[in-house]
Short mmCIF file of C-alpha atoms in Angstrom, two decimals:
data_model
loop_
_atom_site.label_atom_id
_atom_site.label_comp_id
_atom_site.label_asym_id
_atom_site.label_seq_id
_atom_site.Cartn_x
_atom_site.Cartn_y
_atom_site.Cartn_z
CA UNK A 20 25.82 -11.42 4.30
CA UNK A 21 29.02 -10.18 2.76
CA UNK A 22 30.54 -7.34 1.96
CA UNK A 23 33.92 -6.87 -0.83
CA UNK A 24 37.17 -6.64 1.48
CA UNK A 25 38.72 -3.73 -1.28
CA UNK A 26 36.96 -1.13 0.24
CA UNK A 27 35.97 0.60 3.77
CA UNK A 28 32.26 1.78 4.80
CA UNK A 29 30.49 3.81 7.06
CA UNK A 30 27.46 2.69 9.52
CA UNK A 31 25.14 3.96 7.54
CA UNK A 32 26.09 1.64 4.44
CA UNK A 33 28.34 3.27 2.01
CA UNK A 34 30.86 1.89 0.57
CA UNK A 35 34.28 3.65 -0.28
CA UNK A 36 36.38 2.21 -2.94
CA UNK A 37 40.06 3.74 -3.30
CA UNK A 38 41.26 3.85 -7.13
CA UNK A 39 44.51 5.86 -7.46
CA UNK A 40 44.00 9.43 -5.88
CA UNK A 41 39.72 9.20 -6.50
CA UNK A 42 37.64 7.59 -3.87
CA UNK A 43 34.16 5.64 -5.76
CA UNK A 44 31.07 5.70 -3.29
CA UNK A 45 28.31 3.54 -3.11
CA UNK A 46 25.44 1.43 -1.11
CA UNK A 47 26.18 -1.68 0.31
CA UNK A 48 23.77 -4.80 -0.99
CA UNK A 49 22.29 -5.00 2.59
CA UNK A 50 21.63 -0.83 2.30
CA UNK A 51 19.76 -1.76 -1.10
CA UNK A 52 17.64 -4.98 -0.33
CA UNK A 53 16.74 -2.99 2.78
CA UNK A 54 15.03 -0.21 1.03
CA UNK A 55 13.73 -2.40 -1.71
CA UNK A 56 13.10 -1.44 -4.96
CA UNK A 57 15.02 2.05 -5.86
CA UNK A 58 13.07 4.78 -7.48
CA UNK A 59 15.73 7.99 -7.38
CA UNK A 60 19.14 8.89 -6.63
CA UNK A 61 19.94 12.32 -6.04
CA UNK A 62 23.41 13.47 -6.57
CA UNK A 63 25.35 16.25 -6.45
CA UNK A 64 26.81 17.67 -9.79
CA UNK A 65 30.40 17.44 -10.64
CA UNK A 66 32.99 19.87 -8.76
CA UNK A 67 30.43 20.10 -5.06
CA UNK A 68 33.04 20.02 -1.73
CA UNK A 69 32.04 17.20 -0.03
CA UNK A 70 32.68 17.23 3.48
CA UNK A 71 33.46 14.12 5.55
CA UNK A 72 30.22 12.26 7.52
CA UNK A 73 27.75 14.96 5.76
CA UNK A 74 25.20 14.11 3.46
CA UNK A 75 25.92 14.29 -0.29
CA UNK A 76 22.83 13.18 -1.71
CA UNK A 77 19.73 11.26 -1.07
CA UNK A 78 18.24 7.68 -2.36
CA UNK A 79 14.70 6.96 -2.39
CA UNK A 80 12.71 3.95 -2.98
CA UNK A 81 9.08 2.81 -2.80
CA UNK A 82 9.39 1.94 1.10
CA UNK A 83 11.43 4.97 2.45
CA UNK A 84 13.79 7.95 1.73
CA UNK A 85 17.31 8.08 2.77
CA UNK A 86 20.28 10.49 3.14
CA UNK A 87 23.91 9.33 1.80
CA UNK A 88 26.52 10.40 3.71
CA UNK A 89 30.05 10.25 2.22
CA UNK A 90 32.79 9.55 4.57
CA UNK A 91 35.69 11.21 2.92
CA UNK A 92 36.06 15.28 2.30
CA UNK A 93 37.29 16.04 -1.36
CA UNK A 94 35.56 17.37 -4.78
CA UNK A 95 33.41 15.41 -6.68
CA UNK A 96 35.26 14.52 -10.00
CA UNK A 97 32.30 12.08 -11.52
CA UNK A 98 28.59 11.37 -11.04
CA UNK A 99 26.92 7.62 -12.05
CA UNK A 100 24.84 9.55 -15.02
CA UNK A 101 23.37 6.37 -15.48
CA UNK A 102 21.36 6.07 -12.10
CA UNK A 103 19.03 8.79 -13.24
CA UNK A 104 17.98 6.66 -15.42
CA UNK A 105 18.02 3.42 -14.30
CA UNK A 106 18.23 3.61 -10.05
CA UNK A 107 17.09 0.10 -10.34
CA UNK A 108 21.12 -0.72 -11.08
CA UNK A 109 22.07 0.07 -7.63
CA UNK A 110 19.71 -2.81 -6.37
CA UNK A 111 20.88 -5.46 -9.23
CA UNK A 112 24.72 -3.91 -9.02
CA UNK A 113 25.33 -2.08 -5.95
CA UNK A 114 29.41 -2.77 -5.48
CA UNK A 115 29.99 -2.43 -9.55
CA UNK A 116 27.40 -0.48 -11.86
CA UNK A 117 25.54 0.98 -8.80
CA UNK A 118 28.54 3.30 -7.78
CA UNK A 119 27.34 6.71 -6.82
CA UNK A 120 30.19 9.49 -6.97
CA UNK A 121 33.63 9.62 -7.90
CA UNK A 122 35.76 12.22 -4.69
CA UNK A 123 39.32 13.46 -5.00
CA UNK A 124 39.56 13.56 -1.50
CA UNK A 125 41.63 16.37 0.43
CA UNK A 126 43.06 14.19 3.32
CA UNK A 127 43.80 10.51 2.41
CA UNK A 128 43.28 9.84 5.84
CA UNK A 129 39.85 10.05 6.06
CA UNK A 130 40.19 6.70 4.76
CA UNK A 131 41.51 4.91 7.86
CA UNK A 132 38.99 6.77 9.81
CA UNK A 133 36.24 4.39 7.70
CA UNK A 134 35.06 0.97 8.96
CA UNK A 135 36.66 -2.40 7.37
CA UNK A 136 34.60 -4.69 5.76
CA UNK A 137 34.58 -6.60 9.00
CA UNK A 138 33.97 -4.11 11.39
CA UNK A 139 31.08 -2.65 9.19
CA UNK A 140 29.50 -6.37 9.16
CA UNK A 141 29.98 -6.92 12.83
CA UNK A 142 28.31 -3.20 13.33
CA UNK A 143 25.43 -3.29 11.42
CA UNK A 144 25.05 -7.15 12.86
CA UNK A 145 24.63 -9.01 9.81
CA UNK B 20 8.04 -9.95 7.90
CA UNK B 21 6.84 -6.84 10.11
CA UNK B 22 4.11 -6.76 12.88
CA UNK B 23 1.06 -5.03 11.81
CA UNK B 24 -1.83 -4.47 14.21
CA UNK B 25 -0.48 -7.90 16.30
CA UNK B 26 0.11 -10.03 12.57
CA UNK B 27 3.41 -10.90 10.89
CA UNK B 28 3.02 -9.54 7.68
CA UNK B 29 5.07 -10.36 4.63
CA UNK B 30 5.57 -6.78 2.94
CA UNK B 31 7.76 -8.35 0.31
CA UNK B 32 8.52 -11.51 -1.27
CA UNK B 33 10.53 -11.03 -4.38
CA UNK B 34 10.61 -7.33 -5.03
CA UNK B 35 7.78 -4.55 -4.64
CA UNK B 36 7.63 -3.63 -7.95
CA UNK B 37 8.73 -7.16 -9.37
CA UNK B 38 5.08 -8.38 -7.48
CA UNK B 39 3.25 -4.89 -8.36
CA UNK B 40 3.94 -5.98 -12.06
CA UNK B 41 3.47 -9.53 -11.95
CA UNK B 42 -0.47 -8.48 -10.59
CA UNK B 43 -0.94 -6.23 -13.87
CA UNK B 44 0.41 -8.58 -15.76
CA UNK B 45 -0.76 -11.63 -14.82
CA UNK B 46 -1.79 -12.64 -11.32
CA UNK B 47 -0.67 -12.64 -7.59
CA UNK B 48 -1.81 -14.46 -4.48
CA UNK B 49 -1.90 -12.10 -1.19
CA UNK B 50 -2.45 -13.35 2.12
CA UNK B 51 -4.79 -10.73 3.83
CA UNK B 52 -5.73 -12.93 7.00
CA UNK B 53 -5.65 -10.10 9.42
CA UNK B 54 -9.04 -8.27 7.70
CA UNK B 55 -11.29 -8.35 10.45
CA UNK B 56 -14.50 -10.66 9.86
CA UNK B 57 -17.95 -10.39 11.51
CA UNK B 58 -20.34 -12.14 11.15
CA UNK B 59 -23.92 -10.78 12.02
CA UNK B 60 -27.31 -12.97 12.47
CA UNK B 61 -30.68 -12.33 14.23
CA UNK B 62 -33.98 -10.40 13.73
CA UNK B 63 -32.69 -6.77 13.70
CA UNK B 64 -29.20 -7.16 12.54
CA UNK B 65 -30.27 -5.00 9.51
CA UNK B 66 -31.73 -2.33 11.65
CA UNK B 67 -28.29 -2.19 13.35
CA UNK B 68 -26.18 -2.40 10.35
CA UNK B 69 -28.41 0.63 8.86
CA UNK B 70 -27.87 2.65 11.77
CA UNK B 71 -23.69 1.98 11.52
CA UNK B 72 -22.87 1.88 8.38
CA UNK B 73 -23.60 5.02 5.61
CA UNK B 74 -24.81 2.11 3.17
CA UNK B 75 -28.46 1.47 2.72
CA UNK B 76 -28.71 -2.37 3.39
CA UNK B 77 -32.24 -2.91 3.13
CA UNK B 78 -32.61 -4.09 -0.30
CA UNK B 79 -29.06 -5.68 -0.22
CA UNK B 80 -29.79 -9.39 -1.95
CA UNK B 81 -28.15 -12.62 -0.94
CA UNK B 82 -24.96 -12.92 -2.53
CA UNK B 83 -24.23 -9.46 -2.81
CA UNK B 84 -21.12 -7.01 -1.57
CA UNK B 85 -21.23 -3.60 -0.56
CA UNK B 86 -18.58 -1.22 0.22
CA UNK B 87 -19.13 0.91 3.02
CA UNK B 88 -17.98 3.30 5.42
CA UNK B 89 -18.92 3.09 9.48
CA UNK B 90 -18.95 6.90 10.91
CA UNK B 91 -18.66 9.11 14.36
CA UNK B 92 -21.32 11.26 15.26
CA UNK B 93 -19.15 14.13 13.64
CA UNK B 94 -19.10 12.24 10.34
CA UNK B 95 -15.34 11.08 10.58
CA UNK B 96 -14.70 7.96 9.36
CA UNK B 97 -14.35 4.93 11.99
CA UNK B 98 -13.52 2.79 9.37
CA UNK B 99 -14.23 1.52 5.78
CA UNK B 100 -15.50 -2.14 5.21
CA UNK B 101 -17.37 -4.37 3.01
CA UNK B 102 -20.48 -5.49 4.11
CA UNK B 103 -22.24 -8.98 2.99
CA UNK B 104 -25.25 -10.57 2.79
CA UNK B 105 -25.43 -14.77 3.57
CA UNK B 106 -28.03 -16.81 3.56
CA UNK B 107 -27.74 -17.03 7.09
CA UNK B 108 -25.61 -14.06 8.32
CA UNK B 109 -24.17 -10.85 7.53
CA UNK B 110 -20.08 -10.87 6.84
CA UNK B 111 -18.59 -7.70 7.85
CA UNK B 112 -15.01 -7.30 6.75
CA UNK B 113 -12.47 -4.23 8.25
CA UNK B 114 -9.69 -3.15 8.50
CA UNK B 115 -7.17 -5.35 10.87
CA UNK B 116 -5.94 -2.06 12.85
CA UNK B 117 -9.47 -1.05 13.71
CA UNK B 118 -11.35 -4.85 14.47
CA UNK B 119 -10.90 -4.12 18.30
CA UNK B 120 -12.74 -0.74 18.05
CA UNK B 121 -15.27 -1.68 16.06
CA UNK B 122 -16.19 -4.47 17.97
CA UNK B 123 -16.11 -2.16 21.23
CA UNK B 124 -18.24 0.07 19.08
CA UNK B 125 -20.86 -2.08 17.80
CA UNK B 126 -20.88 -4.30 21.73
CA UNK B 127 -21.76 0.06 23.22
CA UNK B 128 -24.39 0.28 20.05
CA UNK B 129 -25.70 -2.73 21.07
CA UNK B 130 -26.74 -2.13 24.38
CA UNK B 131 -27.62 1.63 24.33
CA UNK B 132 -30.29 0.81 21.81
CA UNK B 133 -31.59 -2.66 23.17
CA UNK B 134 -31.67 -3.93 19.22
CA UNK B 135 -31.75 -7.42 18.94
CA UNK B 136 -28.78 -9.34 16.96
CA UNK B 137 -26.19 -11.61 17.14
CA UNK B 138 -22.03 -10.70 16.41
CA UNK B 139 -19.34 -13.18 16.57
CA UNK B 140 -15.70 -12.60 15.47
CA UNK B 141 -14.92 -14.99 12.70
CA UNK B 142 -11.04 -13.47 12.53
CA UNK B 143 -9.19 -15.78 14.17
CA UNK B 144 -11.28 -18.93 13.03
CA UNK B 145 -10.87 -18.36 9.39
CA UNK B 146 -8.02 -16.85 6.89
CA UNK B 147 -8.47 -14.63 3.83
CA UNK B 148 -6.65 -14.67 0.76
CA UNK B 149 -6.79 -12.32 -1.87
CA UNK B 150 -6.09 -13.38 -5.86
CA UNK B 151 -5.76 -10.38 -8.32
CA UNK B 152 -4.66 -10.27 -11.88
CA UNK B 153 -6.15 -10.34 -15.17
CA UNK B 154 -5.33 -13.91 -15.71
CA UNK B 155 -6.47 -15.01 -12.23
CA UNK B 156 -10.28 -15.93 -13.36
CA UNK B 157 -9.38 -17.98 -16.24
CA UNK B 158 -6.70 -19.70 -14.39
CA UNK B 159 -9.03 -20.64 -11.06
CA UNK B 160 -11.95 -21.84 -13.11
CA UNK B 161 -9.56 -25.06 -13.68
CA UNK B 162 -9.32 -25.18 -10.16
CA UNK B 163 -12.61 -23.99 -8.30
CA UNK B 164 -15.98 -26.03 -8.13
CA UNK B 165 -18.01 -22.58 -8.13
CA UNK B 166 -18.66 -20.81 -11.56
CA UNK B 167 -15.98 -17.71 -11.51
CA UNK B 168 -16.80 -16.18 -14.42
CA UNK B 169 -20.45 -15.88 -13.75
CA UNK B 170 -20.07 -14.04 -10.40
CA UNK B 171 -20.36 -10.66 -10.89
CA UNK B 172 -18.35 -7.99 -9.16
CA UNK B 173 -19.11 -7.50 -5.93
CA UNK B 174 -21.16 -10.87 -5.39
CA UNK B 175 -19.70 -13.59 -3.59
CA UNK B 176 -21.12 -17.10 -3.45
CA UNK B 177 -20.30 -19.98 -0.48
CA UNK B 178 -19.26 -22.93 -1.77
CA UNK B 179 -17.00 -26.40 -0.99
CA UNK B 180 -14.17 -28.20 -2.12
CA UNK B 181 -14.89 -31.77 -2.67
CA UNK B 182 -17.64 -31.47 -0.36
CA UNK B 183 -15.62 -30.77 2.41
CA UNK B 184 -13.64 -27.64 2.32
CA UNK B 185 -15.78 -24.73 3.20
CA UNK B 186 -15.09 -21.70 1.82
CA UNK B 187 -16.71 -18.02 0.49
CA UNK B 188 -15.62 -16.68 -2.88
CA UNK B 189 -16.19 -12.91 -3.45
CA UNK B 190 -15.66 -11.05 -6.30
CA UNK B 191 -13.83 -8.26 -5.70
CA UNK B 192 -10.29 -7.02 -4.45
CA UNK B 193 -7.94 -3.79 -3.63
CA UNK B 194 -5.36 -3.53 -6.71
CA UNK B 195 -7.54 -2.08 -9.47
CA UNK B 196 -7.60 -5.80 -11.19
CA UNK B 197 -9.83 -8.41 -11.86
CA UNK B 198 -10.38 -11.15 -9.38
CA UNK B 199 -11.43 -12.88 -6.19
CA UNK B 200 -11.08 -12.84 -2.25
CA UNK B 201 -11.54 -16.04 -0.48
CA UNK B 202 -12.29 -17.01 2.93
CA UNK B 203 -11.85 -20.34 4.20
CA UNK B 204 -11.28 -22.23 7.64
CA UNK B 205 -7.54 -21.30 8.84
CA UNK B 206 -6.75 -24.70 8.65
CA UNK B 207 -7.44 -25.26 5.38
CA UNK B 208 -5.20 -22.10 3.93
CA UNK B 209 -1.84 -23.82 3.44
CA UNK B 210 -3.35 -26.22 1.45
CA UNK B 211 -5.52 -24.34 -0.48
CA UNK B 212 -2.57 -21.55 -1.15
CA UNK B 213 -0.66 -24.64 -2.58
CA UNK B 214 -3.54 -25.57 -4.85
CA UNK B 215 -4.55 -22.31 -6.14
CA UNK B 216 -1.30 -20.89 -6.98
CA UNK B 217 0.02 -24.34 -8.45
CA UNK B 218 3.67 -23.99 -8.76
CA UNK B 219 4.10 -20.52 -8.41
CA UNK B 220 8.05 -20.98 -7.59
CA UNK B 221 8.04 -21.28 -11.29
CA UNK B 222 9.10 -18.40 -13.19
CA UNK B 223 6.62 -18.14 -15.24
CA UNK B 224 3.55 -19.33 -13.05
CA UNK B 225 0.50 -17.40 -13.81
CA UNK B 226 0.01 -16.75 -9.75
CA UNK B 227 2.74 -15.68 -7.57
CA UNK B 228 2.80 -14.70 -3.96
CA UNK B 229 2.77 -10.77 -3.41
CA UNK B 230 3.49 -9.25 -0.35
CA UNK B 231 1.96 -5.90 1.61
CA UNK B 232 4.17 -3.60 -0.16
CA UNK B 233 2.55 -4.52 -3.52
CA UNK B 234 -0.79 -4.06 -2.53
CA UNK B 235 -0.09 -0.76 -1.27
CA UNK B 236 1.73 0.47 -4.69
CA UNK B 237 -1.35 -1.23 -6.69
CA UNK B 238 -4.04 0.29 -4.68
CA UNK B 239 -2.99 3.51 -4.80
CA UNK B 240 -2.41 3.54 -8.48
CA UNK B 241 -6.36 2.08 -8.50
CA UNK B 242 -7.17 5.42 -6.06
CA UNK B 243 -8.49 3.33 -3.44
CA UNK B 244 -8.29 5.26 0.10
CA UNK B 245 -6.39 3.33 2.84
CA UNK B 246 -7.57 4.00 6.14
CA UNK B 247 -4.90 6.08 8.46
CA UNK B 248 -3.69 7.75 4.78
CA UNK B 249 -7.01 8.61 3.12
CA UNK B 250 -9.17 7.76 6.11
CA UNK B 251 -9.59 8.76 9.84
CA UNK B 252 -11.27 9.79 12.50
CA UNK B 253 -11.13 13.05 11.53
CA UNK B 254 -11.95 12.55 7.91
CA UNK B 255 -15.40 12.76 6.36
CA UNK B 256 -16.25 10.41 3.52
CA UNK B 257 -17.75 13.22 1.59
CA UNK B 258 -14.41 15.16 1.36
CA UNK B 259 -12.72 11.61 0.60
CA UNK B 260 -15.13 11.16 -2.60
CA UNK B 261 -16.74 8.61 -1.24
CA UNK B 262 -20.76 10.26 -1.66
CA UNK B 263 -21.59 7.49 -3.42
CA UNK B 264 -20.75 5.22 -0.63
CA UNK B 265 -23.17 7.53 1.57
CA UNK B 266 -26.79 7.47 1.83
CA UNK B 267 -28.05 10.73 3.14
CA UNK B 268 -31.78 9.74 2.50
CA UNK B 269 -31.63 7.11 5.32
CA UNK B 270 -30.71 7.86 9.41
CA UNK B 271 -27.13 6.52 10.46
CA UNK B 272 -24.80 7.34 13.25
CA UNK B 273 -23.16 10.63 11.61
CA UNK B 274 -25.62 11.75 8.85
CA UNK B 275 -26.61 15.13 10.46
CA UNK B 276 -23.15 15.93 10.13
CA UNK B 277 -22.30 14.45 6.94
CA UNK B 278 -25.69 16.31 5.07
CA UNK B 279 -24.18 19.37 6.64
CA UNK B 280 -21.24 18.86 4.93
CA UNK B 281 -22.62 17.74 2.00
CA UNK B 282 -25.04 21.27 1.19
CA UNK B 283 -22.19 23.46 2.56
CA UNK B 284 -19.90 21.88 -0.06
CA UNK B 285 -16.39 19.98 1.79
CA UNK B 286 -13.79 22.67 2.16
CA UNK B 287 -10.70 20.50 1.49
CA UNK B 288 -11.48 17.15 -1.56
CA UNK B 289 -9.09 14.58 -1.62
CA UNK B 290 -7.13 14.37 -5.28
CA UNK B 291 -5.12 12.82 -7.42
CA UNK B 292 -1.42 14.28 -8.30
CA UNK B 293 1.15 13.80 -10.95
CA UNK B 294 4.10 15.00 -9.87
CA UNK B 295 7.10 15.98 -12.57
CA UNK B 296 10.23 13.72 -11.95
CA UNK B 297 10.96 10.61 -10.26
CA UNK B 298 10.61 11.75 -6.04
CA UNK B 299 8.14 10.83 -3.98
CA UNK B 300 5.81 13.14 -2.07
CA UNK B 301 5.19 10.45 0.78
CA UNK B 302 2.32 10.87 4.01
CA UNK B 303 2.64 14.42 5.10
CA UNK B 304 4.50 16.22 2.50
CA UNK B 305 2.61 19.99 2.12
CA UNK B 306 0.87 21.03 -1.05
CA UNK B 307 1.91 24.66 -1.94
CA UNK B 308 -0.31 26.78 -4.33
CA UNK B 309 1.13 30.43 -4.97
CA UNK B 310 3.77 29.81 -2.02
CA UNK B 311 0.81 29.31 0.56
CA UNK B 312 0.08 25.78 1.90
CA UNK B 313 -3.32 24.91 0.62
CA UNK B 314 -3.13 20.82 1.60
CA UNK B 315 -1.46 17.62 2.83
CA UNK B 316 -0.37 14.17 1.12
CA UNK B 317 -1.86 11.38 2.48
CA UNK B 318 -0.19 8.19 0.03
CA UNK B 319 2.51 8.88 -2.60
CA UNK B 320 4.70 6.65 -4.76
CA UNK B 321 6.38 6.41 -7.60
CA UNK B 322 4.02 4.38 -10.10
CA UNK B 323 5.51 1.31 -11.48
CA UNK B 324 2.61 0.90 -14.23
CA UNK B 325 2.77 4.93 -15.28
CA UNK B 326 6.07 5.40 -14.39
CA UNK B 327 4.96 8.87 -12.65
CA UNK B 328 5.30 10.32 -9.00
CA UNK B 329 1.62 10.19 -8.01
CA UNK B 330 -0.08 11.05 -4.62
CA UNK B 331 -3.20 11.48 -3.02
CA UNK B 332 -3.65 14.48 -1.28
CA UNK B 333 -6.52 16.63 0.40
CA UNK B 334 -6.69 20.25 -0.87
CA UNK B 335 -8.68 23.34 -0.46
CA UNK B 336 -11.92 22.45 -2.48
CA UNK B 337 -10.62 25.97 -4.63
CA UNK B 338 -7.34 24.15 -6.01
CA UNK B 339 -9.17 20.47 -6.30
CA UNK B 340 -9.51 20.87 -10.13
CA UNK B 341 -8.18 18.73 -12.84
CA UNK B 342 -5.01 20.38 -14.49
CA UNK B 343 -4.73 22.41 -11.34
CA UNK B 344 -1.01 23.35 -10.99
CA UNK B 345 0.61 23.05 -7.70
CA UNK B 346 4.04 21.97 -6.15
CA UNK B 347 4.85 19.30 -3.25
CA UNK B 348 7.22 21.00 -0.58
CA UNK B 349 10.21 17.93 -1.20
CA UNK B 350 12.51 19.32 2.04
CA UNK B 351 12.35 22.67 0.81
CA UNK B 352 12.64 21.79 -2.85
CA UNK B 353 9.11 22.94 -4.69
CA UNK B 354 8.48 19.78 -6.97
CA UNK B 355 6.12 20.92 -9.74
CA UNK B 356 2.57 18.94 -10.42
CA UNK B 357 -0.96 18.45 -11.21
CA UNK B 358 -4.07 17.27 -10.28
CA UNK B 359 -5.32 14.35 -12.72
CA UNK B 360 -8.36 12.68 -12.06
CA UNK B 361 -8.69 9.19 -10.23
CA UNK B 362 -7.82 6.46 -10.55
CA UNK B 363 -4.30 7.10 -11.98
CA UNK B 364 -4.44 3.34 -13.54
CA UNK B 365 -7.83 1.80 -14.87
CA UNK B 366 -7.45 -1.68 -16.27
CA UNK B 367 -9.22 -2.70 -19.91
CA UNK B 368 -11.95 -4.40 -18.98
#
């Protein structure tokens, strides 16, 4: 398994991509092929305060239900409209047209807080 | 693969809902080797199997299946099977989680009433596979020696390959489709997988293999209870909708109870819900009437053929009507639904 070096992650399989002063979250491809085939993604609206290592929505599929946790505080400047939709993108797509949220975070270090690509592998063992 | 009742099961081979569509569509191949079988022989193996099971099978025929439920003296359910009459012996098939019990069971039946009949656990000797789809009968007819399309549903006929493959053919299956289950020496299964679903790495083979998580999306959408979900100990077939699996006429282990509950009318029926949106109200989730809890999900999913939330649930009997709006407790979120009558998916036929 692999997982893009532009970007860091938490444990629990998100995936935060840094793009000027906006932070793009997602699922990682192991996250996704482990809860099979996605049936919902909850998200919050536009303009929510996210705080750092809470939960800012949740994903469900036909095996399970899980929270997603967002490892950076900030506002939420844009929601993937298109997952409401079509959740099945975040299996096919999860690093591109799978992104979640779009956060203007409030402390740009909450970034280096977040696990590199490396670290996350070696974590979640895969 | 995951460990289920002591088997490695494959829940998922391409894609739950990839498999769940390929069986509507056109056909899948399951492996269901960890059913239980039984087989039962001798000269009062029907007098036993009458006093177990809620299923009348006196004037069962030769060649004919019959679903059934076996019951505790308080009418809970100990499991569901399908019972079969051989030439020779009876073929018993349960659920893999609750083989061990009932074999306990039936060994304590057997000698505190002295009744005379032989049971041997066929499990391990043999394997079962399951083929369902609507293109599965016309595509095994090439294929199998026995006439497909002349057994009827629920029949089953033993038969051979070439003479020398042994194997029984039944008519019948647990995704709401057309189709056949097969058991056959475990030695013999590789092959016979290979031969039945032909090259089904192809893309566009009629048969592909479908895994555990399939058959759970499929039989719910068909209705069908699964046992721990929509059956348990503390579950009466009556309340599950399963009367007409229940003979109250004859004596079986349970009936007092069950004719009780029968005349008195069950206080909570197991439904069928639509739910509005795209969550799932999965095993536990609270039914809420008029903000007061009035039942329990058992199975939910989001249904790949309707393209609905739909659960099973058991509700007070008052609430158990079709068009009956309620709302599934989500977390604290009220999810607006309905009951809609069962099955939720019915294929043309």
């Amino acid at each position: 398994m692999s997982a893009p070096t532009d970007r860091r992650y938490l444990q629990t399989h998100e995936w935060h991509q840094p793009q000027g002063d906006t932070i793009t979250i997602g699922i990682t491809q192991f996250a996704a092929d482990e809860l099979t085939d996605i049936t919902f993604v909850q998200l919050p609206k536009v303009g929510t305060k996210l705080i750092a290592n809470k939960a800012f929505g949740e994903i469900e599929s036909v095996k399970a239900t899980s929270d997603l946790y967002s490892g950076v505080s900030g506002e939420v400047v844009a929601v993937n409209e298109k997952l409401s939709g079509e959740p099945g993108l975040v299996n096919r797509d999860p690093y591109a047209g799978g992104w979640m949220i779009k956060v203007k975070v409030t402390d740009a270090a909450d970034m280096t807080k977040l696990l590199s690509t490396e670290d996350y592998l070696t974590k979640t063992g895969h | 693969m995951v460990d289920f009742a002591g088997w490695e099961m494959p829940i998922v081979y391409r894609g739950i809902i990839e498999e769940h569509e390929q069986t509507r569509r056109s056909g899948s191949i399951f492996d269901v080797s960890h059913m239980g079988r039984l087989h039962f022989s001798g000269k009062e193996a029907v007098t036993f199997l009458n006093r177990v099971l809620t299923r009348n099978v006196s004037d069962q025929k030769v060649g004919q299946s019959r679903y059934s439920l076996v019951c505790n003296d308080a009418g809970g359910v100990l499991d569901d099977i399908i019972i079969s009459k051989d030439a020779k012996n009876w073929i018993l098939v349960c659920n893999a989680s609750n083989r061990e019990k009932l074999v306990k069971y039936f060994g304590d039946v057997r000698r505190s009433s002295g009744l005379d009949f032989d049971m041997s656990d066929q499990t391990e000797g043999t394997a079962m596979i399951a083929l369902q789809g609507p293109k599965v009968i016309e595509r095994l007819s090439s294929v199998f020696p026995t006439d497909l399309k002349a057994l009827k549903r629920y029949h089953f006929v033993s038969d051979s390959f070439m003479m020398m493959v042994k194997y029984t053919v039944f008519r019948s299956g647990y995704t709401g489709e057309d189709g056949v289950e097969l058991i056959l020496p475990a030695k013999m299964a590789g092959m016979a997988i290979k031969m039945l679903a032909g090259k089904a790495d192809k893309p566009d083979a009629t048969i592909k293999p479908a895994g555990l998580g399939a058959r759970d999306t499929l039989r719910l959408e068909a209705g069908m209870p699964l046992y721990g979900h929509e059956l348990g100990e503390s579950l009466d077939p009556i309340s599950a909708g399963l009367g007409w699996a229940v003979d109250l006429t004859k004596e079986f282990v349970g009936v007092e109870k069950l004719r009780e509950i029968h005349k008195a009318g069950p206080a909570r029926k197991l439904v069928g819900i639509e739910l509005e949106g795209r969550r799932i109200a999965r095993q536990g989730t609270s039914i809420v009437v008029d903000g007061a809890v009035v039942g329990e999900v058992t199975s939910g999913t989001f249904s790949p053929t309707l393209q609905k939330s739909i659960a099973m649930a058991y509700i007070d009997s008052a609430y158990a009507v079709e068009g009956g709006l309620l709302s599934a407790d989500l977390k604290g979120v009220m999810n607006p639904g309905k009951v809609v009558r069962l099955p939720f998916y019915k294929r043309n036929s």
